[in-house]
Amino acid sequence: MRAYLRKAWLIAWKDLVSEWRSREIFSIMAVFALLTILIFNFALELSSVNRVEVAPGLLWVTFIFAGLLGVNRSFAREQDQGNLAGLMMAPVDRSAIYLGKLIGNLAFIASVEAVTLPLFAALFNVAVPVWPLAVPLFLGTLGFAIIGTVFAAMSVNTRLRDVLLPVLVLPIFVPVVIAAVKASSTAFARRSLLEEARHWLGLLVTFDVLFFTLAMLLFDVILEE
Amino acid sequence: MEAITSPVGRQGEAGVSRLDTVRRLLGWASVPLLAFALYMAFVYAPPEATMGNVYRIFFFHMPSALASFAGFFVTFVASIGYLKTRRQGWDIWAVAGAEVGIFFATAAIVTGSFWARPVWNTWWTWDPRLTTVTIMWLTYIAYLMLREAVDDPERRARLAAVMGVIAFANVPLVWLSARWFRTIHPVLFGGNNPQAKGDFSLAPSMVVALMAGMVAVLVLWGYFLVRRVQLEQERARLVQRYREEGERGHL
């Protein structure tokens, strides 16, 4: 178990180090997130009245689109440089590759969120309730990384590659979008998450546990050849 | 020829396979059954107290929705079957289930819209069942797109099977989230939603008509499914043949 986790961690560490050196995924995701927020600002005329109501939805759309870019690169980059074959020949369990990639993706998306949130608060002039928001943000992002990593590994093996990823991920991700936006709304409205959004948080946890388990079981089927 | 055996029965060189017999039976049975269901829906069942004749579309709407779920369930079971045995026969059932499911989901969505227009006064609403069927419809279209994007049959079956399992596992969560989101769909069996609009209780004769519709649509569903399976078997055989000829240098 310990050795297994160490292997997964080494794969994640490799991704983090190479990202730290190139900063290619992070910069693309962060710039894209900023652009999305900018476009939203022009596309939707936001008054001070509805800003707090719309904020959670805008944030999630931004994170999902930026996340799709990042998750997609995580396997595409391996394949471009012929590294995927190397990973697959390495004497590690396929699910350890998944776990490592998942940790890496989670770290990328979370850091983009950490950069985007203050800018979002400043540009839209909304106060962001950091700690209450952190709960649905973490659970939703984890769900996205879980599903996104699975489908990124799948779509990289198809003819359409990156174009296919959103079509596969988004329908599966619908329950998380609904639950995460609803729970985030509760946080933005400064109401108690435990009292009013407990069922949404429960749904997020269920999604994360269910699909993490399925992903760990099925991942060696995806990367088989 | 190992690759094209189906889990139901091996297609023999001579004679009619068991699947052929099933297909013929279902096909011929569906004709009188559908005629009977139409009679029951339009003549036998009385007009509804508040909705009049509009509600009659329901005799085909609900069976279509059930048939779509049945199709997606076939995909789910066949996907698990493929992952366990790695036999292409399972993959054939998986694709057939998804396509037939999408067909009946489309029918359910369209008939539902026709009904909702006069009763709910809108073509579309984000009601949980409607949302769930629509999300599933999109999910299985994505499933077919994934299949389209992979050329190698073995890899296609493998990736599709993973998607087939994930897609079905998601259904309860989609349904739950959509249900908590908002609801105005009438709940006909067990369940009482004070906000539901267009709610009606079924008179005994309506239940009989609904059963007739259910049987007719499900028999049609079975016929489509088997037909689609056989078409895919034929295609797999052709691809196999093409490859063998290619290896012998005939092409």
Coordinates of N, CA and C in Angstrom, one line a residue, chain B residues 22-124:
Chain B
V22 N -36.4 -15.2 -33.0 CA -36.8 -14.2 -32.0 C -37.2 -12.9 -32.7
R23 N -36.3 -12.5 -33.7 CA -36.6 -11.3 -34.4 C -37.9 -11.3 -35.2
R24 N -38.1 -12.5 -35.9 CA -39.3 -12.6 -36.7 C -40.6 -12.6 -35.8
L25 N -40.5 -13.3 -34.7 CA -41.6 -13.3 -33.8 C -42.0 -11.9 -33.3
L26 N -41.0 -11.2 -32.8 CA -41.2 -9.9 -32.3 C -41.7 -9.0 -33.3
G27 N -41.1 -9.0 -34.5 CA -41.6 -8.2 -35.6 C -43.0 -8.4 -36.0
W28 N -43.4 -9.6 -36.2 CA -44.8 -9.9 -36.6 C -45.8 -9.6 -35.4
A29 N -45.3 -9.9 -34.2 CA -46.2 -9.6 -33.0 C -46.4 -8.1 -32.9
S30 N -45.4 -7.3 -33.2 CA -45.6 -5.9 -33.0 C -46.7 -5.2 -33.8
V31 N -47.0 -5.8 -35.0 CA -48.0 -5.2 -35.9 C -49.4 -5.2 -35.3
P32 N -49.9 -6.4 -34.9 CA -51.3 -6.3 -34.3 C -51.2 -5.7 -32.9
L33 N -50.1 -5.8 -32.2 CA -50.1 -5.2 -30.9 C -50.1 -3.7 -30.9
L34 N -49.4 -3.1 -31.9 CA -49.4 -1.7 -32.1 C -50.8 -1.2 -32.5
A35 N -51.4 -2.0 -33.4 CA -52.8 -1.6 -33.9 C -53.8 -1.6 -32.7
F36 N -53.6 -2.7 -31.9 CA -54.5 -2.8 -30.7 C -54.2 -1.7 -29.7
A37 N -53.0 -1.3 -29.5 CA -52.6 -0.2 -28.6 C -53.2 1.1 -29.1
L38 N -53.1 1.3 -30.4 CA -53.7 2.5 -30.9 C -55.2 2.6 -30.7
Y39 N -55.9 1.4 -30.9 CA -57.3 1.4 -30.7 C -57.6 1.7 -29.2
M40 N -56.9 1.0 -28.3 CA -57.1 1.3 -26.9 C -56.9 2.7 -26.5
A41 N -55.8 3.3 -27.1 CA -55.5 4.7 -26.7 C -56.5 5.7 -27.2
F42 N -56.9 5.5 -28.5 CA -57.8 6.5 -29.1 C -59.3 6.2 -29.1
V43 N -59.7 5.0 -28.9 CA -61.1 4.7 -28.9 C -61.6 4.2 -27.6
Y44 N -60.9 3.2 -27.0 CA -61.3 2.5 -25.8 C -61.3 3.4 -24.6
A45 N -60.1 4.1 -24.4 CA -59.9 4.9 -23.2 C -60.8 6.2 -23.3
P46 N -61.5 6.5 -22.2 CA -62.3 7.7 -22.2 C -61.5 9.0 -22.2
P47 N -62.1 10.1 -22.6 CA -61.3 11.4 -22.5 C -61.1 11.7 -21.1
E48 N -60.0 12.4 -20.8 CA -59.7 12.7 -19.4 C -60.5 13.9 -19.0
A49 N -60.8 14.0 -17.6 CA -61.7 15.0 -17.1 C -61.3 16.5 -17.5
T50 N -60.0 16.8 -17.2 CA -59.6 18.2 -17.5 C -58.9 18.3 -18.8
M51 N -58.1 17.3 -19.2 CA -57.2 17.5 -20.3 C -57.9 17.1 -21.6
G52 N -59.1 16.4 -21.5 CA -59.7 16.0 -22.7 C -58.9 14.9 -23.5
N53 N -58.7 15.1 -24.8 CA -58.0 14.1 -25.6 C -56.5 14.2 -25.6
V54 N -56.0 15.4 -25.1 CA -54.6 15.6 -25.2 C -53.8 14.5 -24.5
Y55 N -54.3 14.0 -23.4 CA -53.6 13.1 -22.5 C -53.3 11.8 -23.2
R56 N -54.0 11.5 -24.3 CA -53.8 10.2 -24.9 C -52.4 9.9 -25.4
I57 N -51.6 10.9 -25.7 CA -50.3 10.8 -26.1 C -49.5 10.0 -25.1
F58 N -49.9 10.2 -23.8 CA -49.3 9.6 -22.7 C -49.2 8.0 -22.8
F59 N -50.2 7.4 -23.5 CA -50.1 6.0 -23.7 C -48.9 5.5 -24.5
F60 N -48.3 6.4 -25.2 CA -47.1 6.1 -25.9 C -45.9 6.7 -25.4
H61 N -46.1 7.9 -24.7 CA -45.0 8.6 -24.1 C -44.3 7.8 -23.0
M62 N -45.1 7.3 -22.0 CA -44.5 6.6 -20.9 C -43.8 5.3 -21.3
P63 N -44.5 4.5 -22.2 CA -43.7 3.3 -22.6 C -42.5 3.6 -23.4
S64 N -42.4 4.7 -24.1 CA -41.2 5.1 -24.8 C -40.1 5.4 -23.8
A65 N -40.5 6.2 -22.8 CA -39.5 6.5 -21.8 C -38.9 5.3 -21.1
L66 N -39.8 4.3 -20.8 CA -39.3 3.1 -20.2 C -38.4 2.3 -21.2
A67 N -38.8 2.3 -22.5 CA -38.1 1.5 -23.5 C -36.7 2.2 -23.6
S68 N -36.6 3.5 -23.5 CA -35.2 4.1 -23.6 C -34.4 3.7 -22.4
F69 N -35.0 3.6 -21.2 CA -34.2 3.2 -20.1 C -33.8 1.7 -20.2
A70 N -34.7 0.9 -20.8 CA -34.4 -0.5 -21.0 C -33.2 -0.6 -22.0
G71 N -33.2 0.2 -23.0 CA -32.1 0.2 -24.0 C -30.7 0.5 -23.3
F72 N -30.8 1.6 -22.5 CA -29.5 2.0 -21.8 C -29.1 0.9 -20.8
F73 N -30.1 0.2 -20.2 CA -29.7 -0.8 -19.3 C -29.0 -2.0 -20.0
V74 N -29.5 -2.3 -21.2 CA -28.9 -3.3 -22.0 C -27.4 -3.0 -22.3
T75 N -27.2 -1.7 -22.6 CA -25.8 -1.2 -22.8 C -25.0 -1.4 -21.6
F76 N -25.5 -1.1 -20.4 CA -24.8 -1.3 -19.1 C -24.4 -2.7 -18.9
V77 N -25.4 -3.6 -19.0 CA -25.2 -5.0 -18.8 C -24.2 -5.6 -19.8
A78 N -24.4 -5.2 -21.0 CA -23.5 -5.7 -22.1 C -22.0 -5.2 -21.9
S79 N -21.9 -3.9 -21.4 CA -20.6 -3.4 -21.1 C -19.9 -4.2 -20.1
I80 N -20.6 -4.5 -19.0 CA -20.0 -5.3 -17.9 C -19.6 -6.7 -18.5
G81 N -20.6 -7.2 -19.3 CA -20.3 -8.5 -19.9 C -19.0 -8.5 -20.8
Y82 N -18.8 -7.4 -21.5 CA -17.6 -7.3 -22.4 C -16.4 -7.2 -21.5
L83 N -16.5 -6.4 -20.5 CA -15.3 -6.2 -19.6 C -14.9 -7.5 -19.0
K84 N -15.9 -8.3 -18.7 CA -15.6 -9.6 -18.0 C -15.0 -10.7 -19.0
T85 N -15.7 -10.7 -20.2 CA -15.4 -11.8 -21.1 C -14.5 -11.4 -22.3
R86 N -14.5 -10.1 -22.6 CA -13.8 -9.6 -23.8 C -14.3 -10.2 -25.1
R87 N -15.6 -10.6 -25.1 CA -16.1 -11.1 -26.4 C -16.9 -10.1 -27.1
Q88 N -16.6 -10.0 -28.4 CA -17.2 -8.9 -29.2 C -18.7 -9.0 -29.2
G89 N -19.2 -10.2 -29.0 CA -20.7 -10.3 -29.0 C -21.3 -9.3 -28.0
W90 N -20.7 -9.2 -26.9 CA -21.3 -8.2 -25.9 C -21.3 -6.8 -26.4
D91 N -20.2 -6.5 -27.0 CA -20.0 -5.1 -27.5 C -21.2 -4.8 -28.5
I92 N -21.5 -5.8 -29.3 CA -22.6 -5.6 -30.3 C -23.9 -5.3 -29.6
W93 N -24.2 -6.0 -28.5 CA -25.4 -5.7 -27.7 C -25.3 -4.3 -27.1
A94 N -24.1 -3.9 -26.7 CA -24.0 -2.6 -26.1 C -24.4 -1.5 -27.0
V95 N -23.8 -1.6 -28.3 CA -24.1 -0.5 -29.2 C -25.6 -0.5 -29.6
A96 N -26.1 -1.7 -29.8 CA -27.5 -1.8 -30.1 C -28.4 -1.2 -29.1
G97 N -28.1 -1.5 -27.8 CA -28.9 -1.0 -26.7 C -28.9 0.6 -26.7
A98 N -27.7 1.1 -26.9 CA -27.5 2.6 -26.8 C -28.3 3.2 -28.0
E99 N -28.2 2.7 -29.2 CA -28.9 3.3 -30.3 C -30.4 3.2 -30.2
V100 N -30.9 2.0 -29.8 CA -32.4 1.9 -29.6 C -32.8 2.7 -28.4
G101 N -32.0 2.8 -27.4 CA -32.4 3.7 -26.3 C -32.5 5.2 -26.7
I102 N -31.5 5.6 -27.5 CA -31.6 7.0 -28.0 C -32.8 7.2 -28.8
F103 N -33.2 6.2 -29.7 CA -34.4 6.4 -30.5 C -35.6 6.6 -29.6
F104 N -35.8 5.7 -28.6 CA -37.0 5.8 -27.7 C -36.9 7.0 -26.8
A105 N -35.7 7.4 -26.4 CA -35.6 8.7 -25.6 C -36.1 9.9 -26.5
T106 N -35.7 9.9 -27.7 CA -36.1 11.0 -28.6 C -37.7 10.9 -28.7
A107 N -38.2 9.7 -28.9 CA -39.7 9.6 -28.9 C -40.3 10.2 -27.6
A108 N -39.7 9.8 -26.5 CA -40.3 10.2 -25.2 C -40.2 11.8 -25.1
I109 N -39.1 12.3 -25.5 CA -38.9 13.8 -25.3 C -39.9 14.5 -26.3
V110 N -40.0 14.0 -27.5 CA -40.9 14.7 -28.5 C -42.4 14.6 -28.1
T111 N -42.8 13.4 -27.7 CA -44.2 13.2 -27.3 C -44.5 14.0 -26.0
G112 N -43.5 14.0 -25.1 CA -43.6 14.8 -23.9 C -43.8 16.3 -24.2
S113 N -43.1 16.8 -25.1 CA -43.2 18.2 -25.5 C -44.5 18.5 -26.1
F114 N -45.0 17.6 -26.9 CA -46.4 17.8 -27.5 C -47.4 17.9 -26.4
W115 N -47.3 17.1 -25.4 CA -48.2 17.0 -24.3 C -48.1 18.3 -23.4
A116 N -46.8 18.7 -23.2 CA -46.6 19.8 -22.3 C -47.1 21.1 -22.8
R117 N -47.0 21.2 -24.1 CA -47.4 22.5 -24.7 C -48.9 22.9 -24.3
P118 N -49.9 22.1 -24.5 CA -51.2 22.5 -24.0 C -51.4 22.4 -22.5
V119 N -50.7 21.4 -21.8 CA -51.0 21.2 -20.4 C -50.2 22.1 -19.5
W120 N -48.9 22.2 -19.8 CA -48.0 23.0 -19.0 C -47.9 24.4 -19.6
N121 N -48.4 24.6 -20.8 CA -48.3 25.8 -21.5 C -46.9 26.2 -21.9
T122 N -46.1 25.1 -22.1 CA -44.7 25.4 -22.6 C -44.2 24.1 -23.3
W123 N -43.3 24.3 -24.2 CA -42.7 23.1 -24.9 C -41.7 22.4 -24.0
W124 N -41.1 23.2 -23.2 CA -40.0 22.7 -22.5 C -39.9 23.2 -21.0

